[in-house]
Amino acid sequence: MSTNAQKKGFGATLWDFLTTVDHKKIAILYMIAGGFFFLVGGLEAMFIRIQLAVPNNDFVGAGLYNEILTMHGTTMIFLAAMPLLFGFMNAVMPLQIGARDVAFPFVNALGFWLFFFGGVFLNLSWFLGGAPDAGWTSYASLSLASEGHGVDFYLLGLQISGAGTLMGGINFLVTIINMRAPGMTYMRMPLFTWTTFVASALILFAFPALTVGIFLLMFDRLFGSNFFVTAAGGNTVIWEHLFWIFGHPEVYILVLPAFGIFSEIIPVFSRKRLFGYSSMVFATVLIGFLGFMVWAHHMFTVGLGPIANAIFAVATMAIAVPTGIKIFNWLFTMWGGSIKFTTPMHYAVAFIPTFLLGGVTGVMLAAAAADYQYHDTYFVVAHFHYVIVGGVVFAVLAGTQFYWPKMFGTMLNEALGKITFWLFFIGFHLTFFIQHFLGLWGMPRRVFTFIEGQGFETANLVSTIGAFFMAVATVVLLINIIITSIKNEKVGNDPWGDGRTLEWAIPSPPPFYNFKQLPLVRGLDPLWIEKMEGKKGMTPAEPLGDIHMPNNSFTPFVISFGLFVAAFGAMYRLDYNWGLPVLILGMAITFGSMFYRSVKDDHGFHIHKEELTDDNDKGVKA
Amino acid sequence: MHAEEKMTLEKWPAAPEKQTLEGKNKFVGFWLFLGGETVLFASLFATYLALKDKVPNPEHALAKDLFEIPLAFLMTMLLLTSSLTSVYAMYHMKNFEFKKMQLWLGITVLLGLGFLGCEIYEFNHYVHEYHHTFTSSAFGSAFYTLVGFHGGHVVFGLSWIILLMARNAKRGLSLYNAPKFYLASLYWHFIDVVWVFIFSVVYLMGMVG
């Protein structure tokens, strides 16, 4: 009996996605939700650039500009970049280590729905009295003074989605520790798995600091405490510390998986094994470690003193060393390879110099004395867009093109993909390269307009034109996705022809149990090893047997929905009588469904091996 | 061995909490979760130390006015003893002695409730005798947040243990619920360790500094 062959109605498909605990479907959910928020954040970016295109513009007012700016940063970091990367981690990592699912499929679904409801809650602020306007960093003195409920939406929304991210991180860690296929030792894991591992460890140790920071600010705003109220003995610098103890590891949480995606793409299309694999692993772990040692470089101008600044400056510059190791390893992987310039490879090649520029300005900013000049200017804006767009967004676009066939069983159009690449690449540098100079010329960041005659006109106009190139590139990508989905030409296990790792050894998209028999891994790039010995696929490590699978569940959705309801109650508690009952109702829904989950046994189910053999026969005939 | 299998003393393995893949995953995952919890409490401790005795006016009570060692000592003893009784419970779990495990878990819960009662008395005392409240000063906010987060963990831990005891009362031990009992006791130990730090950093340091 083949489950894939049955055509399901829309309602059944929707219910399937609402209750799924399958990592591949959760990956698709992450991609859809993350992609949607990416478009929202992109739209906000366009509004910013339109407003700044000409001096004294009145496209949006100062207050609305603050809201757009805050939401652009918050959305892009928490609701677009992280979920899109989580999508790839879910889609690819379990396949790369030869696992049938993640360690905690139920928690995986819960993590997604928490992120989703947190993101929806945050964005509802646009329709319910105004969005947060204290910047994505939400510094305490500013966010305490912010009127209305905007900042409350930020706090409660991020608290909910942050809990989901933490669960996702723990889940990936345990999956990688416990669920690797026979022979898949740590030092045979693909680089994307390694970067997922280290990024998840960073999530585990960084997000609780944000949780605490958000709690303190929420208590101050909604429950009358005095953590950041200086008149009552409070101290606003505590927020800055807590935020950046989370915030700096966060940039590595984003960029390490991006490094991982490129470390998969470059060997495949250079048709060579990754140069310096063990030094790549070492560099990844070292970046993760150093990532926790440098948070105060965001606070050089706070006045922590010359010794603290010097220590954090040196630690920051030290990160350039492992990053440099990675850059050289990617170059040496390509060196002497027989390179195929596919769309993913275009992004990979463009990523190296782009990210290098971001790294160089990073070292410039790390020099504490010089930072007093760069601080809060467009130079900083240019720097972090070079690392985040040049690193993470390029990787997400490359990964979309690269893993699309594995996720959906059909290839995105290469010609359109290259058009997207060139438009995006040119648009990106047009937008952000000039912003280095805007910053050095003295334009401060976060301002809603500028006046004529200061020499900012041309550069800002150029920057805005670049942004439109990126917008068109995104539209082309969407067209590509639609055309590809309509055509839906099915591809085989290894559509790029040069796959090296386990995910390319199974059908595209994989069956819901991934591996009928767990594969035997005999070294780094296991599929490549088998190909070089003339074999078609992996050697199984176990006889054909029953497969244990988890049951679908609607409970994760309900748990998350309860917190979504409770957040409204907490926020409107002081304004309306219904606030407190709604808060209690929401918590009751959440804890009640946790109680239900706890007392009801869920043993999962078994797929019998007879069904597996049948499935295989059909697959061969088709 | 399957999680649903009916168990006997002869079949009961040495480490029942790690016998199934699910149990192994929970074991590793929960240790990692406790790593994250450590960062959470570290952040709260740092905040408390930064805001200790930071009050809006000289009349406001300070740490040295508030804390009394006898009560804090009693609470410490209650919680430390409850950690010991939960170890006894796990010892009996490993020996497949369900009734004795339930008994020791029950004693753990009683000690935990005793701790909670002391904490409620203590907070009530500070609020009414010293006007030291959550909103009266930054010191008050930091104190009640740190100690209150710990108290919240105690409430959650107690509810968890009681729920497990009630749910499994009639059906005894299996490889399905052994990891659940084990993790609840691990959580209880973690709460105890955090309290040791609260006793040292909040109460002892509050008395001397």
Tab-separated table of N, CA and C in Angstrom, chain A residues 228-348:
chain	number	residue	atom	x	y	z
A	228	PHE	N	14.760	48.521	35.439
A	228	PHE	CA	15.420	49.505	34.582
A	228	PHE	C	14.975	50.928	34.905
A	229	VAL	N	14.293	51.087	36.025
A	229	VAL	CA	13.838	52.415	36.431
A	229	VAL	C	14.887	52.997	37.367
A	230	THR	N	15.685	53.918	36.855
A	230	THR	CA	16.832	54.401	37.638
A	230	THR	C	16.386	55.106	38.915
A	231	ALA	N	15.224	55.761	38.892
A	231	ALA	CA	14.760	56.483	40.082
A	231	ALA	C	14.525	55.536	41.260
A	232	ALA	N	14.217	54.272	40.964
A	232	ALA	CA	13.965	53.311	42.029
A	232	ALA	C	15.173	52.396	42.245
A	233	GLY	N	16.320	52.784	41.726
A	233	GLY	CA	17.541	51.995	41.925
A	233	GLY	C	17.878	51.087	40.752
A	234	GLY	N	17.072	51.119	39.691
A	234	GLY	CA	17.296	50.229	38.550
A	234	GLY	C	18.498	50.637	37.709
A	235	ASN	N	18.832	49.806	36.741
A	235	ASN	CA	20.044	50.009	35.945
A	235	ASN	C	19.790	49.522	34.523
A	236	THR	N	19.789	50.455	33.562
A	236	THR	CA	19.420	50.058	32.201
A	236	THR	C	20.526	49.284	31.494
A	237	VAL	N	21.756	49.373	32.013
A	237	VAL	CA	22.852	48.668	31.338
A	237	VAL	C	22.663	47.150	31.450
A	238	ILE	N	21.926	46.710	32.496
A	238	ILE	CA	21.662	45.271	32.636
A	238	ILE	C	20.971	44.736	31.388
A	239	TRP	N	20.012	45.501	30.851
A	239	TRP	CA	19.340	45.055	29.633
A	239	TRP	C	20.345	44.896	28.508
A	240	GLU	N	21.241	45.880	28.371
A	240	GLU	CA	22.207	45.806	27.267
A	240	GLU	C	23.071	44.550	27.385
A	241	HIS	N	23.516	44.264	28.621
A	241	HIS	CA	24.324	43.062	28.803
A	241	HIS	C	23.530	41.804	28.446
A	242	LEU	N	22.341	41.675	29.039
A	242	LEU	CA	21.562	40.458	28.784
A	242	LEU	C	21.241	40.340	27.299
A	243	PHE	N	20.859	41.477	26.689
A	243	PHE	CA	20.490	41.404	25.271
A	243	PHE	C	21.669	40.960	24.427
A	244	TRP	N	22.841	41.492	24.693
A	244	TRP	CA	23.978	41.151	23.821
A	244	TRP	C	24.631	39.830	24.198
A	245	ILE	N	24.481	39.384	25.449
A	245	ILE	CA	24.948	38.024	25.780
A	245	ILE	C	24.170	37.028	24.927
A	246	PHE	N	22.898	37.357	24.687
A	246	PHE	CA	22.153	36.588	23.694
A	246	PHE	C	22.514	37.034	22.275
A	247	GLY	N	22.535	38.357	22.056
A	247	GLY	CA	22.544	38.909	20.697
A	247	GLY	C	23.791	38.587	19.916
A	248	HIS	N	24.949	38.552	20.592
A	248	HIS	CA	26.115	38.236	19.774
A	248	HIS	C	26.167	36.775	19.356
A	249	PRO	N	25.976	35.825	20.281
A	249	PRO	CA	25.878	34.425	19.806
A	249	PRO	C	24.816	34.271	18.707
A	250	GLU	N	23.757	35.062	18.791
A	250	GLU	CA	22.700	34.978	17.780
A	250	GLU	C	23.252	35.153	16.361
A	251	VAL	N	24.205	36.074	16.172
A	251	VAL	CA	24.702	36.247	14.800
A	251	VAL	C	25.461	34.998	14.344
A	252	TYR	N	26.077	34.278	15.294
A	252	TYR	CA	26.731	33.021	14.898
A	252	TYR	C	25.721	31.906	14.723
A	253	ILE	N	24.611	31.981	15.511
A	253	ILE	CA	23.526	31.018	15.299
A	253	ILE	C	23.037	31.141	13.863
A	254	LEU	N	23.022	32.363	13.344
A	254	LEU	CA	22.556	32.571	11.973
A	254	LEU	C	23.620	32.178	10.953
A	255	VAL	N	24.858	32.594	11.204
A	255	VAL	CA	25.823	32.491	10.112
A	255	VAL	C	26.488	31.115	10.049
A	256	LEU	N	26.564	30.402	11.184
A	256	LEU	CA	27.202	29.078	11.115
A	256	LEU	C	26.437	28.112	10.204
A	257	PRO	N	25.100	28.007	10.340
A	257	PRO	CA	24.387	27.141	9.391
A	257	PRO	C	24.556	27.610	7.944
A	258	ALA	N	24.685	28.930	7.765
A	258	ALA	CA	24.941	29.438	6.404
A	258	ALA	C	26.285	28.913	5.900
A	259	PHE	N	27.307	28.978	6.761
A	259	PHE	CA	28.605	28.383	6.404
A	259	PHE	C	28.420	26.910	6.040
A	260	GLY	N	27.570	26.241	6.826
A	260	GLY	CA	27.340	24.818	6.595
A	260	GLY	C	26.757	24.552	5.225
A	261	ILE	N	25.754	25.363	4.831
A	261	ILE	CA	25.135	25.167	3.518
A	261	ILE	C	26.178	25.342	2.413
A	262	PHE	N	27.006	26.387	2.526
A	262	PHE	CA	28.029	26.586	1.489
A	262	PHE	C	29.073	25.477	1.523
A	263	SER	N	29.357	24.949	2.709
A	263	SER	CA	30.324	23.849	2.795
A	263	SER	C	29.778	22.567	2.178
A	264	GLU	N	28.452	22.478	1.994
A	264	GLU	CA	27.877	21.348	1.253
A	264	GLU	C	27.906	21.620	-0.244
A	265	ILE	N	27.560	22.867	-0.618
A	265	ILE	CA	27.416	23.192	-2.038
A	265	ILE	C	28.774	23.172	-2.750
A	266	ILE	N	29.781	23.766	-2.111
A	266	ILE	CA	31.070	23.920	-2.799
A	266	ILE	C	31.707	22.571	-3.163
A	267	PRO	N	31.774	21.591	-2.235
A	267	PRO	CA	32.356	20.293	-2.650
A	267	PRO	C	31.546	19.586	-3.742
A	268	VAL	N	30.198	19.690	-3.673
A	268	VAL	CA	29.382	19.000	-4.680
A	268	VAL	C	29.694	19.532	-6.075
A	269	PHE	N	29.749	20.853	-6.217
A	269	PHE	CA	29.929	21.407	-7.565
A	269	PHE	C	31.393	21.615	-7.929
A	270	SER	N	32.315	21.401	-6.973
A	270	SER	CA	33.729	21.348	-7.343
A	270	SER	C	34.140	19.912	-7.601
A	271	ARG	N	33.251	18.986	-7.234
A	271	ARG	CA	33.473	17.544	-7.348
A	271	ARG	C	34.796	17.120	-6.717
A	272	LYS	N	35.000	17.700	-5.521
A	272	LYS	CA	36.172	17.373	-4.699
A	272	LYS	C	35.705	17.319	-3.266
A	273	ARG	N	36.372	16.537	-2.440
A	273	ARG	CA	35.969	16.571	-1.029
A	273	ARG	C	36.357	17.921	-0.422
A	274	LEU	N	35.655	18.283	0.641
A	274	LEU	CA	35.917	19.560	1.299
A	274	LEU	C	37.367	19.606	1.767
A	275	PHE	N	38.060	20.681	1.389
A	275	PHE	CA	39.462	20.821	1.808
A	275	PHE	C	39.504	21.083	3.317
A	276	GLY	N	40.401	20.402	4.020
A	276	GLY	CA	40.624	20.669	5.447
A	276	GLY	C	39.396	20.426	6.297
A	277	TYR	N	38.760	19.246	6.118
A	277	TYR	CA	37.526	18.969	6.856
A	277	TYR	C	37.702	19.169	8.362
A	278	SER	N	38.757	18.572	8.933
A	278	SER	CA	38.873	18.645	10.400
A	278	SER	C	39.153	20.067	10.858
A	279	SER	N	39.871	20.865	10.044
A	279	SER	CA	40.080	22.253	10.452
A	279	SER	C	38.781	23.051	10.319
A	280	MET	N	37.904	22.646	9.391
A	280	MET	CA	36.596	23.283	9.277
A	280	MET	C	35.777	23.031	10.539
A	281	VAL	N	35.803	21.781	11.008
A	281	VAL	CA	35.074	21.444	12.229
A	281	VAL	C	35.644	22.231	13.398
A	282	PHE	N	36.949	22.247	13.491
A	282	PHE	CA	37.627	22.965	14.572
A	282	PHE	C	37.251	24.450	14.538
A	283	ALA	N	37.283	25.037	13.345
A	283	ALA	CA	36.972	26.462	13.224
A	283	ALA	C	35.529	26.730	13.633
A	284	THR	N	34.619	25.823	13.263
A	284	THR	CA	33.209	26.005	13.617
A	284	THR	C	33.038	26.022	15.128
A	285	VAL	N	33.674	25.043	15.799
A	285	VAL	CA	33.536	24.963	17.251
A	285	VAL	C	34.179	26.182	17.909
A	286	LEU	N	35.320	26.594	17.372
A	286	LEU	CA	36.030	27.731	17.966
A	286	LEU	C	35.208	29.016	17.803
A	287	ILE	N	34.592	29.209	16.641
A	287	ILE	CA	33.744	30.389	16.443
A	287	ILE	C	32.592	30.359	17.448
A	288	GLY	N	32.020	29.177	17.634
A	288	GLY	CA	30.927	29.062	18.597
A	288	GLY	C	31.376	29.430	19.995
A	289	PHE	N	32.564	28.974	20.370
A	289	PHE	CA	33.093	29.257	21.700
A	289	PHE	C	33.386	30.751	21.856
A	290	LEU	N	34.120	31.313	20.900
A	290	LEU	CA	34.483	32.729	20.997
A	290	LEU	C	33.257	33.635	20.912
A	291	GLY	N	32.205	33.126	20.260
A	291	GLY	CA	30.992	33.928	20.119
A	291	GLY	C	30.415	34.387	21.447
A	292	PHE	N	30.718	33.636	22.531
A	292	PHE	CA	30.204	34.021	23.846
A	292	PHE	C	31.123	34.996	24.577
A	293	MET	N	32.285	35.279	23.996
A	293	MET	CA	33.294	36.054	24.722
A	293	MET	C	33.331	37.506	24.286
A	294	VAL	N	32.425	37.913	23.409
A	294	VAL	CA	32.643	39.190	22.717
A	294	VAL	C	31.451	40.134	22.794
A	295	TRP	N	30.434	39.809	23.635
A	295	TRP	CA	29.191	40.564	23.528
A	295	TRP	C	29.380	42.061	23.782
A	296	ALA	N	30.361	42.430	24.647
A	296	ALA	CA	30.475	43.850	25.014
A	296	ALA	C	31.036	44.709	23.892
A	297	HIS	N	31.435	44.103	22.748
A	297	HIS	CA	31.881	44.971	21.650
A	297	HIS	C	30.707	45.740	21.039
A	298	HIS	N	29.481	45.355	21.407
A	298	HIS	CA	28.331	46.169	21.004
A	298	HIS	C	28.150	47.357	21.941
A	299	MET	N	28.939	47.392	23.021
A	299	MET	CA	28.725	48.368	24.086
A	299	MET	C	29.978	49.186	24.359
A	300	PHE	N	30.862	49.328	23.356
A	300	PHE	CA	32.112	50.062	23.558
A	300	PHE	C	31.855	51.482	24.049
A	301	THR	N	30.770	52.106	23.560
A	301	THR	CA	30.552	53.508	23.908
A	301	THR	C	29.736	53.674	25.188
A	302	VAL	N	29.369	52.547	25.843
A	302	VAL	CA	28.596	52.651	27.087
A	302	VAL	C	29.458	53.248	28.204
A	303	GLY	N	30.755	52.948	28.155
A	303	GLY	CA	31.643	53.433	29.197
A	303	GLY	C	31.992	52.363	30.200
A	304	LEU	N	32.277	51.163	29.730
A	304	LEU	CA	32.655	50.084	30.644
A	304	LEU	C	34.103	50.219	31.096
A	305	GLY	N	34.834	51.125	30.465
A	305	GLY	CA	36.223	51.339	30.856
A	305	GLY	C	37.186	50.754	29.857
A	306	PRO	N	38.419	51.281	29.829
A	306	PRO	CA	39.391	50.878	28.808
A	306	PRO	C	39.795	49.414	28.900
A	307	ILE	N	39.838	48.836	30.105
A	307	ILE	CA	40.301	47.443	30.217
A	307	ILE	C	39.262	46.503	29.620
A	308	ALA	N	37.993	46.699	30.021
A	308	ALA	CA	36.928	45.864	29.453
A	308	ALA	C	36.890	46.018	27.935
A	309	ASN	N	36.961	47.252	27.457
A	309	ASN	CA	36.924	47.466	26.010
A	309	ASN	C	38.084	46.776	25.311
A	310	ALA	N	39.272	46.846	25.903
A	310	ALA	CA	40.452	46.250	25.267
A	310	ALA	C	40.292	44.726	25.195
A	311	ILE	N	39.833	44.122	26.290
A	311	ILE	CA	39.685	42.660	26.300
A	311	ILE	C	38.679	42.228	25.232
A	312	PHE	N	37.544	42.918	25.200
A	312	PHE	CA	36.520	42.527	24.237
A	312	PHE	C	36.951	42.830	22.805
A	313	ALA	N	37.768	43.878	22.616
A	313	ALA	CA	38.268	44.177	21.278
A	313	ALA	C	39.174	43.049	20.781
A	314	VAL	N	40.088	42.595	21.652
A	314	VAL	CA	41.032	41.552	21.234
A	314	VAL	C	40.294	40.242	20.975
A	315	ALA	N	39.353	39.900	21.876
A	315	ALA	CA	38.594	38.659	21.681
A	315	ALA	C	37.831	38.689	20.361
A	316	THR	N	37.287	39.853	20.032
A	316	THR	CA	36.533	39.983	18.782
A	316	THR	C	37.429	39.764	17.580
A	317	MET	N	38.605	40.400	17.625
A	317	MET	CA	39.512	40.249	16.473
A	317	MET	C	39.954	38.794	16.325
A	318	ALA	N	40.038	38.067	17.457
A	318	ALA	CA	40.474	36.665	17.397
A	318	ALA	C	39.531	35.825	16.535
A	319	ILE	N	38.258	36.226	16.451
A	319	ILE	CA	37.308	35.432	15.660
A	319	ILE	C	37.671	35.466	14.177
A	320	ALA	N	38.409	36.483	13.772
A	320	ALA	CA	38.816	36.545	12.368
A	320	ALA	C	39.677	35.337	11.990
A	321	VAL	N	40.362	34.741	12.971
A	321	VAL	CA	41.275	33.632	12.641
A	321	VAL	C	40.513	32.385	12.175
A	322	PRO	N	39.585	31.828	13.010
A	322	PRO	CA	38.836	30.664	12.500
A	322	PRO	C	38.012	30.980	11.248
A	323	THR	N	37.513	32.215	11.143
A	323	THR	CA	36.754	32.565	9.943
A	323	THR	C	37.659	32.565	8.726
A	324	GLY	N	38.884	33.061	8.919
A	324	GLY	CA	39.852	33.038	7.833
A	324	GLY	C	40.176	31.617	7.397
A	325	ILE	N	40.283	30.713	8.375
A	325	ILE	CA	40.541	29.300	8.061
A	325	ILE	C	39.453	28.785	7.118
A	326	LYS	N	38.218	29.148	7.444
A	326	LYS	CA	37.105	28.676	6.624
A	326	LYS	C	37.182	29.232	5.205
A	327	ILE	N	37.452	30.538	5.094
A	327	ILE	CA	37.511	31.159	3.773
A	327	ILE	C	38.552	30.439	2.907
A	328	PHE	N	39.753	30.204	3.486
A	328	PHE	CA	40.803	29.542	2.702
A	328	PHE	C	40.407	28.113	2.340
A	329	ASN	N	39.748	27.414	3.266
A	329	ASN	CA	39.340	26.041	2.964
A	329	ASN	C	38.343	25.997	1.804
A	330	TRP	N	37.405	26.964	1.769
A	330	TRP	CA	36.470	26.981	0.637
A	330	TRP	C	37.216	27.241	-0.672
A	331	LEU	N	38.165	28.181	-0.613
A	331	LEU	CA	38.937	28.484	-1.837
A	331	LEU	C	39.724	27.255	-2.285
A	332	PHE	N	40.359	26.572	-1.328
A	332	PHE	CA	41.173	25.409	-1.691
A	332	PHE	C	40.311	24.230	-2.132
A	333	THR	N	39.051	24.198	-1.655
A	333	THR	CA	38.171	23.144	-2.150
A	333	THR	C	37.917	23.348	-3.640
A	334	MET	N	37.721	24.612	-4.034
A	334	MET	CA	37.456	24.891	-5.455
A	334	MET	C	38.718	24.725	-6.300
A	335	TRP	N	39.851	25.014	-5.709
A	335	TRP	CA	41.133	24.982	-6.421
A	335	TRP	C	41.359	23.601	-7.046
A	336	GLY	N	41.503	23.575	-8.362
A	336	GLY	CA	41.775	22.297	-9.032
A	336	GLY	C	40.558	21.409	-9.163
A	337	GLY	N	39.394	21.875	-8.737
A	337	GLY	CA	38.194	21.070	-8.891
A	337	GLY	C	37.617	21.224	-10.292
A	338	SER	N	36.707	20.289	-10.648
A	338	SER	CA	36.063	20.453	-11.945
A	338	SER	C	34.707	21.104	-11.675
A	339	ILE	N	34.731	22.441	-11.728
A	339	ILE	CA	33.631	23.225	-11.175
A	339	ILE	C	32.465	23.323	-12.149
A	340	LYS	N	31.248	23.123	-11.605
A	340	LYS	CA	30.021	23.343	-12.374
A	340	LYS	C	29.361	24.602	-11.840
A	341	PHE	N	29.167	25.609	-12.690
A	341	PHE	CA	28.583	26.856	-12.205
A	341	PHE	C	27.064	26.812	-12.236
A	342	THR	N	26.495	26.043	-11.326
A	342	THR	CA	25.048	26.031	-11.163
A	342	THR	C	24.642	27.250	-10.335
A	343	THR	N	23.320	27.447	-10.170
A	343	THR	CA	22.866	28.596	-9.382
A	343	THR	C	23.383	28.554	-7.943
A	344	PRO	N	23.259	27.410	-7.237
A	344	PRO	CA	23.799	27.415	-5.872
A	344	PRO	C	25.287	27.771	-5.837
A	345	MET	N	26.020	27.308	-6.841
A	345	MET	CA	27.457	27.593	-6.878
A	345	MET	C	27.710	29.086	-7.117
A	346	HIS	N	26.830	29.733	-7.920
A	346	HIS	CA	26.948	31.180	-8.093
A	346	HIS	C	26.916	31.879	-6.737
A	347	TYR	N	25.904	31.507	-5.924
A	347	TYR	CA	25.793	32.143	-4.608
A	347	TYR	C	27.024	31.859	-3.767
A	348	ALA	N	27.526	30.608	-3.836
A	348	ALA	CA	28.671	30.232	-2.999
A	348	ALA	C	29.901	31.053	-3.373
